[in-house]
Amino acid sequence: MRISDPKLLGRLSELGIELRATTKLSELTSLGIGGTTDLLRIAKHESIPDLLKLLDANHIPHKFLGGGSNLLVDDGELPWVVQQLVPPEPDIVLEGNLAHVDAAADLGRTVTFCAKRDLGGMEGLIGVPGTVGGALRMNAGAYGMQIGTYVREVKLYRAAARKIETLRGHQISFEYRHTSFAPDDMMLAVILELPSKPYNEILKGIRICNEKRRSSQPLGQKSAGCIFKNPPGASAGRMIDELGLKGHSVGDARVSDRHANFFVNAGRASAKDMLALIADVCERVQKTYGLSLENEVVVWNA
Ligand code: EPU
């Protein structure tokens, strides 16, 4: 979608929004898949309510992009514009055991930044790609921990109320790869309350998690992490592996040889290829195990 109306372009510039026309979303997603649209870069949270009012008044559909690491975007010319936060400088500020973190901050860098200042707890998240906002929205977790455990407060744009609000941790429910945020809420910033731990000890935990991840996941390849959630009491990766589907592919979309719940873009995979592979694997798992797999990856259809 293109924004070309000069009046609208003028208003965007007044709001301090940077417009990057004809952006390839394949360059902003870890799968390396996605068509083109205009990207709106937001430097000030306070401009968001006016920006959304403006887009809605001009009938411009919009979506909000985090780090693009758990996302499958459709191919071709996309029928909505995409908004993305520009991280402020600095994007992490510490105050005792509290870390004030902008949603656009990189998750891995946040974990190491806090670790170096003797704040731990998030060791398991070290290799999880993406932004803190993205991790919050889906309650990212690994190796026995999840980010929700440490959330004291979240600042967000509530689409339903059309304003910026602050929620306390106990007002949000954090479950396995799921939260009580509405799909169109925009995460803006978070306060994490982290346990004190000596850096050396945190580093040991980080090294163990890194080693586990390196030995079981296809880290160097383009993927969105696990494609499916694990059904209660079962492992999607193990079932897909047991079905002999490692290496199974549709075009360049392929089930990883290393971890069967990672689907990789082995070249120039399209969204169509990836969606066909997802549907095919789902059907086979359903047939053999009688379980319907739920996507962990978020799909943006055109
Ligand atoms: N397994 C296989 N074959 C495979 C993959 C796994 O047999 O191809 C077996 C493993 O041997 C193990 C079991 O399945 O016995 C579970 O595997 P793993 O320890 O890799 O954990 P997982 O359930 O597949 C989950 C998360 C990962 C997270 C790891 C470590 C989900 C969907 N996945 O994977 O998170 O990193 O645990 O905590 O919850 C993600 O969410 O994107 C993600 C990568």
Short mmCIF file of N, CA, C and O and ligand atoms in Angstrom, two decimals, residues 138 141-144 176-177 213 216-217 224-226 228-230 235 237-238 241 246 258-262 296, ligand 1:
data_model
loop_
_atom_site.label_atom_id
_atom_site.label_comp_id
_atom_site.label_asym_id
_atom_site.label_seq_id
_atom_site.Cartn_x
_atom_site.Cartn_y
_atom_site.Cartn_z
N MET A 138 3.85 -12.21 23.23
CA MET A 138 3.58 -13.66 23.14
C MET A 138 4.07 -14.40 24.38
O MET A 138 4.03 -15.62 24.43
N GLY A 141 9.40 -17.59 25.94
CA GLY A 141 10.05 -18.36 27.01
C GLY A 141 10.94 -19.42 26.43
O GLY A 141 10.85 -19.75 25.25
N ALA A 142 11.82 -19.93 27.26
CA ALA A 142 12.67 -21.05 26.88
C ALA A 142 13.39 -21.54 28.13
O ALA A 142 13.63 -20.75 29.06
N TYR A 143 13.73 -22.81 28.12
CA TYR A 143 14.50 -23.42 29.21
C TYR A 143 13.96 -23.07 30.59
O TYR A 143 14.67 -22.63 31.48
N GLY A 144 12.64 -23.25 30.70
CA GLY A 144 12.01 -23.15 32.01
C GLY A 144 11.70 -21.74 32.48
O GLY A 144 11.26 -21.56 33.62
N TYR A 176 1.36 -19.95 28.53
CA TYR A 176 2.31 -20.50 27.57
C TYR A 176 2.10 -19.86 26.19
O TYR A 176 1.06 -20.05 25.58
N ARG A 177 3.05 -19.07 25.76
CA ARG A 177 3.02 -18.39 24.44
C ARG A 177 1.70 -17.65 24.19
O ARG A 177 1.22 -17.58 23.07
N ARG A 213 20.82 -24.67 22.86
CA ARG A 213 20.17 -24.15 21.67
C ARG A 213 20.97 -24.48 20.41
O ARG A 213 20.44 -24.95 19.43
N SER A 216 20.55 -28.08 19.29
CA SER A 216 19.25 -28.63 18.87
C SER A 216 18.49 -27.78 17.87
O SER A 216 17.49 -28.23 17.32
N GLN A 217 18.93 -26.53 17.63
CA GLN A 217 18.13 -25.65 16.75
C GLN A 217 18.98 -25.14 15.57
O GLN A 217 20.19 -24.96 15.72
N ALA A 224 11.45 -18.75 11.80
CA ALA A 224 10.68 -17.93 12.74
C ALA A 224 10.66 -18.64 14.09
O ALA A 224 9.68 -18.55 14.83
N GLY A 225 11.73 -19.37 14.41
CA GLY A 225 11.72 -20.17 15.63
C GLY A 225 10.75 -21.32 15.42
O GLY A 225 10.55 -21.78 14.28
N CYS A 226 10.14 -21.81 16.48
CA CYS A 226 9.18 -22.91 16.32
C CYS A 226 7.94 -22.41 15.58
O CYS A 226 7.42 -21.34 15.88
N PHE A 228 4.97 -24.18 15.33
CA PHE A 228 3.77 -24.55 16.06
C PHE A 228 3.99 -24.45 17.56
O PHE A 228 5.11 -24.64 18.04
N LYS A 229 2.92 -24.21 18.30
CA LYS A 229 2.99 -24.34 19.75
C LYS A 229 3.01 -25.83 20.08
O LYS A 229 2.50 -26.64 19.30
N ASN A 230 3.55 -26.16 21.21
CA ASN A 230 3.45 -27.56 21.66
C ASN A 230 2.05 -27.79 22.22
O ASN A 230 1.60 -27.03 23.09
N SER A 235 5.07 -32.85 22.17
CA SER A 235 6.06 -31.99 21.51
C SER A 235 5.83 -32.02 20.01
O SER A 235 5.91 -33.08 19.38
N GLY A 237 7.72 -30.81 17.69
CA GLY A 237 8.96 -31.19 17.01
C GLY A 237 9.14 -32.70 16.98
O GLY A 237 9.46 -33.27 15.94
N ARG A 238 8.89 -33.35 18.11
CA ARG A 238 9.08 -34.81 18.16
C ARG A 238 8.11 -35.51 17.22
O ARG A 238 8.48 -36.43 16.49
N ASP A 241 9.12 -35.04 13.61
CA ASP A 241 10.32 -35.86 13.40
C ASP A 241 9.93 -37.33 13.25
O ASP A 241 10.36 -38.02 12.31
N LYS A 246 11.62 -34.46 8.55
CA LYS A 246 12.77 -33.55 8.49
C LYS A 246 13.23 -33.47 7.03
O LYS A 246 13.35 -34.51 6.36
N ARG A 258 17.51 -30.22 11.56
CA ARG A 258 18.03 -30.22 12.93
C ARG A 258 16.90 -30.29 13.97
O ARG A 258 17.00 -31.01 14.95
N HIS A 259 15.85 -29.49 13.77
CA HIS A 259 14.72 -29.47 14.71
C HIS A 259 13.44 -29.38 13.89
O HIS A 259 13.22 -28.40 13.18
N ALA A 260 12.60 -30.40 14.00
CA ALA A 260 11.47 -30.53 13.08
C ALA A 260 10.35 -29.50 13.29
O ALA A 260 9.47 -29.38 12.45
N ASN A 261 10.40 -28.74 14.41
CA ASN A 261 9.39 -27.68 14.58
C ASN A 261 9.91 -26.34 14.06
O ASN A 261 9.27 -25.32 14.20
N PHE A 262 11.09 -26.33 13.47
CA PHE A 262 11.60 -25.13 12.80
C PHE A 262 11.43 -25.34 11.30
O PHE A 262 11.91 -26.34 10.77
N GLU A 296 2.37 -21.15 16.20
CA GLU A 296 3.00 -20.17 17.09
C GLU A 296 3.36 -18.94 16.23
O GLU A 296 3.25 -17.81 16.68
N1 EPU B 1 12.60 -33.61 19.44
C1 EPU B 1 12.77 -34.57 18.49
N2 EPU B 1 12.99 -34.18 17.20
C2 EPU B 1 13.06 -32.87 16.83
C3 EPU B 1 12.88 -31.89 17.81
C4 EPU B 1 12.65 -32.28 19.12
O1 EPU B 1 12.70 -35.76 18.77
O2 EPU B 1 13.26 -32.61 15.64
C5 EPU B 1 12.41 -34.02 20.83
C6 EPU B 1 13.62 -33.66 21.69
O3 EPU B 1 14.60 -34.65 21.63
C7 EPU B 1 13.01 -33.51 23.05
C8 EPU B 1 11.60 -33.00 22.76
O4 EPU B 1 11.34 -33.31 21.40
O5 EPU B 1 12.92 -34.74 23.69
C9 EPU B 1 11.46 -31.51 23.01
O6 EPU B 1 12.39 -30.82 22.20
P1 EPU B 1 13.09 -29.45 22.65
O7 EPU B 1 13.79 -29.65 23.94
O8 EPU B 1 13.87 -28.93 21.50
O9 EPU B 1 11.89 -28.52 22.99
P2 EPU B 1 10.67 -28.07 22.14
O10 EPU B 1 9.47 -28.39 22.94
O11 EPU B 1 10.70 -28.57 20.74
C10 EPU B 1 10.52 -25.73 23.24
C11 EPU B 1 10.13 -24.38 22.71
C12 EPU B 1 11.35 -23.66 22.16
C13 EPU B 1 12.40 -23.53 23.24
C14 EPU B 1 12.77 -24.95 23.72
C15 EPU B 1 13.73 -24.92 24.89
C16 EPU B 1 7.87 -24.43 21.87
C17 EPU B 1 6.98 -24.59 20.69
N3 EPU B 1 9.17 -24.53 21.63
O12 EPU B 1 10.91 -26.49 22.11
O13 EPU B 1 10.93 -22.35 21.82
O14 EPU B 1 13.55 -22.88 22.74
O15 EPU B 1 11.58 -25.61 24.18
O16 EPU B 1 13.09 -24.44 26.03
O17 EPU B 1 7.38 -24.20 22.97
C18 EPU B 1 9.98 -21.05 20.07
O18 EPU B 1 9.00 -20.92 20.81
O19 EPU B 1 10.05 -20.50 18.95
C19 EPU B 1 11.07 -21.90 20.50
C20 EPU B 1 12.11 -22.19 19.73
#
